[in-house]
Amino acid sequence: ASRPPDRGLAGMAPKPRVMQRGSFPSGVEVHGEKYMAMTKTLLPGESYHAERGSMVWMSDGVEMKASFGSFGAMFSGENLFKTTFTNTTNNDSEFVGIGVNAPMGSLIPVNPSSLDGGALNVKRGGWLANAEGAEVTAAFLPTRSAAACCCGGMSPLIQKVAGNADVVLNAGGTIVQVDLLPGEELVVDTGSVVAFSSNVQFDVRQVGSCDTCCFAGEACFNTVLTGPGTVYVQTTGYDKIKSMFVRVVDN
């Protein structure tokens, strides 16, 4: 890869940015720091789509019904059906409350059209909700090699989110956003990648020597993401939570 442009002191890249409440679009109120939930205000006639079983509360003027997603969505970690919430009144204050579907879950707001490439590749089960105008489909993981497909920490079949509308993803722990320049690389633990814009290249790299793999507490491979584009990283993935519980039980 080519050397990224100089960014100032020692050519260092900017620090990753933790997702803030102010990142959410208007009409969305966020609750909690972890195990987060959100309230989406619906205008008259407006519809909002969410993962099945994610509704926590809603106002009386909102109609809830199941709608068919796609077979592709089912293979990418979602249910065959999704839930659609529609404001059937003339009031502009009707609302629906959506909760995360992951332990220690956090919410990630994104508009795919604002990203490099106009779309976002998302880990299986990462989609939570979206406004009208967004499209969630199944896609093959865009990898450089078979090793990346097998050892990169993401399933070969993932979710692709596109469209000019607000989308909410969910993941575990603190969510960090990193914006990469052309040719710039970010090395990430294989279980920590949540999503990356469609221009980002996805690959893996072996973790040092055999001693490092066996005794440093890391896996044999790290994920390498190469810009330009945006990457979203989670600090506490589901697999990491499972391993925490296993250690507690063993002790």
mmCIF file of C-alpha atoms in Angstrom:
data_model
loop_
_atom_site.group_PDB
_atom_site.id
_atom_site.type_symbol
_atom_site.label_atom_id
_atom_site.label_comp_id
_atom_site.label_asym_id
_atom_site.label_seq_id
_atom_site.Cartn_x
_atom_site.Cartn_y
_atom_site.Cartn_z
ATOM 1 C CA ALA A 1 0.000 0.000 0.000
ATOM 2 C CA SER A 2 1.171 3.552 -0.646
ATOM 3 C CA ARG A 3 2.288 5.744 2.218
ATOM 4 C CA PRO A 4 -0.582 7.848 3.609
ATOM 5 C CA PRO A 5 -0.310 11.635 3.411
ATOM 6 C CA ASP A 6 1.526 13.445 6.185
ATOM 7 C CA ARG A 7 -0.844 14.408 9.003
ATOM 8 C CA GLY A 8 1.373 16.522 11.161
ATOM 9 C CA LEU A 9 3.475 15.534 14.172
ATOM 10 C CA ALA A 10 5.495 12.438 13.345
ATOM 11 C CA GLY A 11 3.023 11.702 10.533
ATOM 12 C CA MET A 12 0.617 10.276 13.100
ATOM 13 C CA ALA A 13 -2.958 9.505 12.151
ATOM 14 C CA PRO A 14 -5.717 11.244 14.129
ATOM 15 C CA LYS A 15 -6.945 9.544 17.268
ATOM 16 C CA PRO A 16 -10.002 7.293 16.926
ATOM 17 C CA ARG A 17 -13.210 9.099 17.830
ATOM 18 C CA VAL A 18 -15.639 7.627 20.339
ATOM 19 C CA MET A 19 -19.215 7.832 19.076
ATOM 20 C CA GLN A 20 -21.064 10.631 20.892
ATOM 21 C CA ARG A 21 -24.740 11.267 21.565
ATOM 22 C CA GLY A 22 -24.590 14.304 19.294
ATOM 23 C CA SER A 23 -23.888 11.962 16.385
ATOM 24 C CA PHE A 24 -27.514 10.819 16.316
ATOM 25 C CA PRO A 25 -29.940 12.404 13.839
ATOM 26 C CA SER A 26 -32.710 14.730 14.895
ATOM 27 C CA GLY A 27 -35.802 12.939 16.131
ATOM 28 C CA VAL A 28 -33.785 10.311 18.001
ATOM 29 C CA GLU A 29 -33.294 10.443 21.784
ATOM 30 C CA VAL A 30 -30.686 8.092 23.263
ATOM 31 C CA HIS A 31 -30.982 6.502 26.711
ATOM 32 C CA GLY A 32 -28.189 4.996 28.800
ATOM 33 C CA GLU A 33 -24.465 4.575 28.298
ATOM 34 C CA LYS A 34 -24.352 0.800 27.908
ATOM 35 C CA TYR A 35 -27.288 -1.508 27.231
ATOM 36 C CA MET A 36 -28.502 1.515 25.288
ATOM 37 C CA ALA A 37 -31.981 2.250 23.991
ATOM 38 C CA MET A 38 -33.400 4.967 21.765
ATOM 39 C CA THR A 39 -36.689 6.734 21.202
ATOM 40 C CA LYS A 40 -37.534 7.558 17.593
ATOM 41 C CA THR A 41 -40.152 10.276 17.041
ATOM 42 C CA LEU A 42 -42.436 9.560 14.096
ATOM 43 C CA LEU A 43 -44.150 12.213 12.000
ATOM 44 C CA PRO A 44 -47.678 11.565 10.651
ATOM 45 C CA GLY A 45 -47.514 8.696 8.160
ATOM 46 C CA GLU A 46 -43.816 8.053 8.827
ATOM 47 C CA SER A 47 -42.605 4.452 9.124
ATOM 48 C CA TYR A 48 -39.551 3.046 10.838
ATOM 49 C CA HIS A 49 -38.115 -0.458 10.483
ATOM 50 C CA ALA A 50 -36.413 -2.449 13.237
ATOM 51 C CA GLU A 51 -35.204 -5.933 14.023
ATOM 52 C CA ARG A 52 -37.903 -8.306 15.236
ATOM 53 C CA GLY A 53 -38.293 -8.213 19.023
ATOM 54 C CA SER A 54 -36.365 -4.948 19.504
ATOM 55 C CA MET A 55 -39.364 -2.783 20.467
ATOM 56 C CA VAL A 56 -39.341 -1.778 24.144
ATOM 57 C CA TRP A 57 -42.070 0.879 24.222
ATOM 58 C CA MET A 58 -44.238 2.892 21.848
ATOM 59 C CA SER A 59 -47.037 5.441 21.954
ATOM 60 C CA ASP A 60 -50.680 4.531 21.353
ATOM 61 C CA GLY A 61 -50.810 6.106 17.894
ATOM 62 C CA VAL A 62 -48.125 3.843 16.431
ATOM 63 C CA GLU A 63 -49.146 0.754 14.461
ATOM 64 C CA MET A 64 -46.781 -2.214 14.607
ATOM 65 C CA LYS A 65 -46.780 -4.934 11.978
ATOM 66 C CA ALA A 66 -44.453 -7.621 10.676
ATOM 67 C CA SER A 67 -43.064 -7.152 7.194
ATOM 68 C CA PHE A 68 -41.047 -9.493 5.015
ATOM 69 C CA GLY A 69 -37.348 -8.713 4.907
ATOM 70 C CA SER A 70 -35.494 -10.957 2.479
ATOM 71 C CA PHE A 71 -33.953 -14.398 2.299
ATOM 72 C CA GLY A 72 -30.586 -12.689 1.951
ATOM 73 C CA ALA A 73 -31.105 -10.886 5.265
ATOM 74 C CA MET A 74 -31.785 -14.234 6.922
ATOM 75 C CA PHE A 75 -28.456 -15.615 5.685
ATOM 76 C CA SER A 76 -26.650 -12.496 6.904
ATOM 77 C CA GLY A 77 -27.679 -12.950 10.535
ATOM 78 C CA GLU A 78 -31.128 -11.331 10.649
ATOM 79 C CA ASN A 79 -34.639 -12.730 10.890
ATOM 80 C CA LEU A 80 -36.692 -13.420 7.795
ATOM 81 C CA PHE A 81 -39.186 -10.791 9.013
ATOM 82 C CA LYS A 82 -38.658 -7.320 10.432
ATOM 83 C CA THR A 83 -41.027 -5.045 12.339
ATOM 84 C CA THR A 84 -42.394 -1.835 10.838
ATOM 85 C CA PHE A 85 -43.734 0.966 13.061
ATOM 86 C CA THR A 86 -46.002 3.589 11.476
ATOM 87 C CA ASN A 87 -47.531 6.745 12.913
ATOM 88 C CA THR A 88 -51.182 6.390 11.903
ATOM 89 C CA THR A 89 -52.288 9.689 13.480
ATOM 90 C CA ASN A 90 -51.971 13.371 12.623
ATOM 91 C CA ASN A 91 -49.795 13.966 15.684
ATOM 92 C CA ASP A 92 -46.109 14.697 15.196
ATOM 93 C CA SER A 93 -45.186 13.451 18.678
ATOM 94 C CA GLU A 94 -45.811 9.717 18.342
ATOM 95 C CA PHE A 95 -42.790 7.550 19.123
ATOM 96 C CA VAL A 96 -41.284 4.067 19.339
ATOM 97 C CA GLY A 97 -38.543 2.886 21.700
ATOM 98 C CA ILE A 98 -35.910 0.444 20.382
ATOM 99 C CA GLY A 99 -33.441 -1.539 22.522
ATOM 100 C CA VAL A 100 -30.119 -3.126 21.558
ATOM 101 C CA ASN A 101 -29.952 -6.844 20.816
ATOM 102 C CA ALA A 102 -26.415 -7.469 22.112
ATOM 103 C CA PRO A 103 -24.937 -7.756 25.634
ATOM 104 C CA MET A 104 -23.399 -4.469 26.804
ATOM 105 C CA GLY A 105 -24.862 -3.065 23.602
ATOM 106 C CA SER A 106 -24.257 0.387 22.137
ATOM 107 C CA LEU A 107 -25.947 2.124 19.216
ATOM 108 C CA ILE A 108 -24.183 3.349 16.060
ATOM 109 C CA PRO A 109 -25.951 5.953 13.901
ATOM 110 C CA VAL A 110 -24.863 6.197 10.276
ATOM 111 C CA ASN A 111 -26.106 7.454 6.920
ATOM 112 C CA PRO A 112 -24.482 5.217 4.279
ATOM 113 C CA SER A 113 -24.733 7.864 1.536
ATOM 114 C CA SER A 114 -22.355 10.130 3.495
ATOM 115 C CA LEU A 115 -19.545 7.529 3.483
ATOM 116 C CA ASP A 116 -16.879 6.798 0.880
ATOM 117 C CA GLY A 117 -18.419 4.396 -1.612
ATOM 118 C CA GLY A 118 -21.963 5.202 -0.481
ATOM 119 C CA ALA A 119 -22.454 1.908 1.403
ATOM 120 C CA LEU A 120 -21.384 0.110 4.563
ATOM 121 C CA ASN A 121 -20.280 -3.488 5.108
ATOM 122 C CA VAL A 122 -21.591 -4.694 8.477
ATOM 123 C CA LYS A 123 -20.903 -7.791 10.572
ATOM 124 C CA ARG A 124 -23.629 -10.426 10.797
ATOM 125 C CA GLY A 125 -26.489 -9.287 13.031
ATOM 126 C CA GLY A 126 -25.180 -5.713 13.266
ATOM 127 C CA TRP A 127 -28.235 -3.993 11.791
ATOM 128 C CA LEU A 128 -30.853 -2.826 14.298
ATOM 129 C CA ALA A 129 -33.140 -0.245 12.671
ATOM 130 C CA ASN A 130 -33.497 2.171 9.773
ATOM 131 C CA ALA A 131 -35.668 4.919 8.345
ATOM 132 C CA GLU A 132 -37.404 4.685 4.973
ATOM 133 C CA GLY A 133 -34.910 4.884 2.119
ATOM 134 C CA ALA A 134 -32.229 2.564 3.487
ATOM 135 C CA GLU A 135 -31.664 -0.920 2.118
ATOM 136 C CA VAL A 136 -30.190 -3.865 4.032
ATOM 137 C CA THR A 137 -29.046 -6.839 1.958
ATOM 138 C CA ALA A 138 -26.710 -9.815 2.214
ATOM 139 C CA ALA A 139 -23.274 -9.560 0.611
ATOM 140 C CA PHE A 140 -20.075 -11.537 0.433
ATOM 141 C CA LEU A 141 -17.208 -10.251 2.552
ATOM 142 C CA PRO A 142 -14.916 -8.234 0.246
ATOM 143 C CA THR A 143 -11.596 -9.900 0.990
ATOM 144 C CA ARG A 144 -8.188 -9.960 -0.614
ATOM 145 C CA SER A 145 -7.545 -13.614 0.189
ATOM 146 C CA ALA A 146 -9.039 -16.850 1.455
ATOM 147 C CA ALA A 147 -7.150 -16.342 4.724
ATOM 148 C CA ALA A 148 -9.007 -13.064 5.286
ATOM 149 C CA CYS A 149 -12.323 -14.804 4.674
ATOM 150 C CA CYS A 150 -11.519 -17.595 7.146
ATOM 151 C CA CYS A 151 -9.531 -15.734 9.826
ATOM 152 C CA GLY A 152 -10.637 -12.088 9.634
ATOM 153 C CA GLY A 153 -13.259 -12.314 12.352
ATOM 154 C CA MET A 154 -16.246 -11.688 10.055
ATOM 155 C CA SER A 155 -18.457 -14.275 8.385
ATOM 156 C CA PRO A 156 -18.057 -14.791 4.617
ATOM 157 C CA LEU A 157 -21.665 -13.619 4.293
ATOM 158 C CA ILE A 158 -22.259 -10.209 5.865
ATOM 159 C CA GLN A 159 -24.757 -7.355 5.675
ATOM 160 C CA LYS A 160 -24.530 -4.452 3.237
ATOM 161 C CA VAL A 161 -26.341 -1.226 4.149
ATOM 162 C CA ALA A 162 -26.968 1.428 1.491
ATOM 163 C CA GLY A 163 -29.306 4.323 0.723
ATOM 164 C CA ASN A 164 -29.794 7.942 1.714
ATOM 165 C CA ALA A 165 -31.447 7.380 5.089
ATOM 166 C CA ASP A 166 -30.485 7.041 8.729
ATOM 167 C CA VAL A 167 -29.503 3.559 9.892
ATOM 168 C CA VAL A 168 -28.781 2.355 13.431
ATOM 169 C CA LEU A 169 -26.369 -0.512 14.075
ATOM 170 C CA ASN A 170 -25.639 -2.132 17.410
ATOM 171 C CA ALA A 171 -22.472 -3.632 18.850
ATOM 172 C CA GLY A 172 -20.803 -4.243 22.225
ATOM 173 C CA GLY A 173 -19.036 -1.892 24.605
ATOM 174 C CA THR A 174 -17.607 1.445 23.489
ATOM 175 C CA ILE A 175 -17.859 2.223 19.767
ATOM 176 C CA VAL A 176 -14.921 3.922 18.069
ATOM 177 C CA GLN A 177 -14.918 5.483 14.607
ATOM 178 C CA VAL A 178 -11.671 5.729 12.614
ATOM 179 C CA ASP A 179 -11.434 7.666 9.326
ATOM 180 C CA LEU A 180 -8.653 6.368 7.076
ATOM 181 C CA LEU A 181 -6.851 8.241 4.313
ATOM 182 C CA PRO A 182 -5.963 6.504 1.025
ATOM 183 C CA GLY A 183 -3.408 3.775 1.678
ATOM 184 C CA GLU A 184 -3.601 4.179 5.451
ATOM 185 C CA GLU A 185 -3.908 0.949 7.456
ATOM 186 C CA LEU A 186 -5.653 0.130 10.723
ATOM 187 C CA VAL A 187 -4.796 -3.130 12.501
ATOM 188 C CA VAL A 188 -7.714 -4.443 14.594
ATOM 189 C CA ASP A 189 -8.381 -7.479 16.767
ATOM 190 C CA THR A 190 -10.357 -9.879 14.616
ATOM 191 C CA GLY A 191 -13.435 -9.837 16.857
ATOM 192 C CA SER A 192 -13.647 -6.054 17.124
ATOM 193 C CA VAL A 193 -14.637 -4.962 13.612
ATOM 194 C CA VAL A 194 -18.276 -3.883 13.428
ATOM 195 C CA ALA A 195 -18.502 -2.211 10.032
ATOM 196 C CA PHE A 196 -16.471 -0.467 7.339
ATOM 197 C CA SER A 197 -17.367 1.643 4.332
ATOM 198 C CA SER A 198 -17.352 -0.070 0.950
ATOM 199 C CA ASN A 199 -14.099 1.585 -0.222
ATOM 200 C CA VAL A 200 -12.105 0.052 2.642
ATOM 201 C CA GLN A 201 -10.053 -3.045 1.818
ATOM 202 C CA PHE A 202 -10.259 -5.998 4.226
ATOM 203 C CA ASP A 203 -7.356 -8.373 4.869
ATOM 204 C CA VAL A 204 -5.522 -10.226 7.658
ATOM 205 C CA ARG A 205 -1.961 -10.281 8.962
ATOM 206 C CA GLN A 206 -0.233 -12.871 11.100
ATOM 207 C CA VAL A 207 0.475 -11.778 14.673
ATOM 208 C CA GLY A 208 4.245 -11.824 15.102
ATOM 209 C CA SER A 209 6.056 -14.973 16.136
ATOM 210 C CA CYS A 210 4.774 -18.282 17.489
ATOM 211 C CA ASP A 211 5.508 -17.058 21.044
ATOM 212 C CA THR A 212 3.316 -14.004 20.470
ATOM 213 C CA CYS A 213 0.442 -16.150 19.184
ATOM 214 C CA CYS A 214 0.679 -18.641 22.061
ATOM 215 C CA PHE A 215 1.538 -16.503 25.086
ATOM 216 C CA ALA A 216 0.507 -12.894 24.391
ATOM 217 C CA GLY A 217 -3.215 -13.562 24.758
ATOM 218 C CA GLU A 218 -3.937 -12.694 21.124
ATOM 219 C CA ALA A 219 -5.076 -14.789 18.195
ATOM 220 C CA CYS A 220 -2.885 -15.913 15.296
ATOM 221 C CA PHE A 221 -4.192 -13.177 12.980
ATOM 222 C CA ASN A 222 -5.219 -9.528 13.152
ATOM 223 C CA THR A 223 -7.573 -7.819 10.741
ATOM 224 C CA VAL A 224 -6.034 -5.124 8.513
ATOM 225 C CA LEU A 225 -8.287 -2.447 7.050
ATOM 226 C CA THR A 226 -6.872 -0.128 4.385
ATOM 227 C CA GLY A 227 -8.360 3.254 3.457
ATOM 228 C CA PRO A 228 -9.785 5.399 2.177
ATOM 229 C CA GLY A 229 -12.919 5.077 4.245
ATOM 230 C CA THR A 230 -14.484 4.774 7.681
ATOM 231 C CA VAL A 231 -14.177 1.900 10.151
ATOM 232 C CA TYR A 232 -16.316 1.232 13.236
ATOM 233 C CA VAL A 233 -14.749 -0.808 16.036
ATOM 234 C CA GLN A 234 -16.289 -2.301 19.202
ATOM 235 C CA THR A 235 -14.413 -2.878 22.445
ATOM 236 C CA THR A 236 -16.529 -5.775 23.741
ATOM 237 C CA GLY A 237 -17.767 -8.206 21.125
ATOM 238 C CA TYR A 238 -20.092 -11.103 21.913
ATOM 239 C CA ASP A 239 -17.276 -13.663 21.637
ATOM 240 C CA LYS A 240 -15.200 -11.692 24.130
ATOM 241 C CA ILE A 241 -18.112 -11.619 26.587
ATOM 242 C CA LYS A 242 -18.529 -15.391 26.247
ATOM 243 C CA SER A 243 -14.841 -15.957 26.998
ATOM 244 C CA MET A 244 -15.126 -13.719 30.091
ATOM 245 C CA PHE A 245 -17.923 -15.888 31.459
ATOM 246 C CA VAL A 246 -15.982 -19.061 30.700
ATOM 247 C CA ARG A 247 -13.005 -17.771 32.686
ATOM 248 C CA VAL A 248 -15.257 -16.841 35.615
ATOM 249 C CA VAL A 249 -16.872 -20.302 35.651
ATOM 250 C CA ASP A 250 -13.478 -22.029 35.404
ATOM 251 C CA ASN A 251 -12.207 -20.021 38.366
#
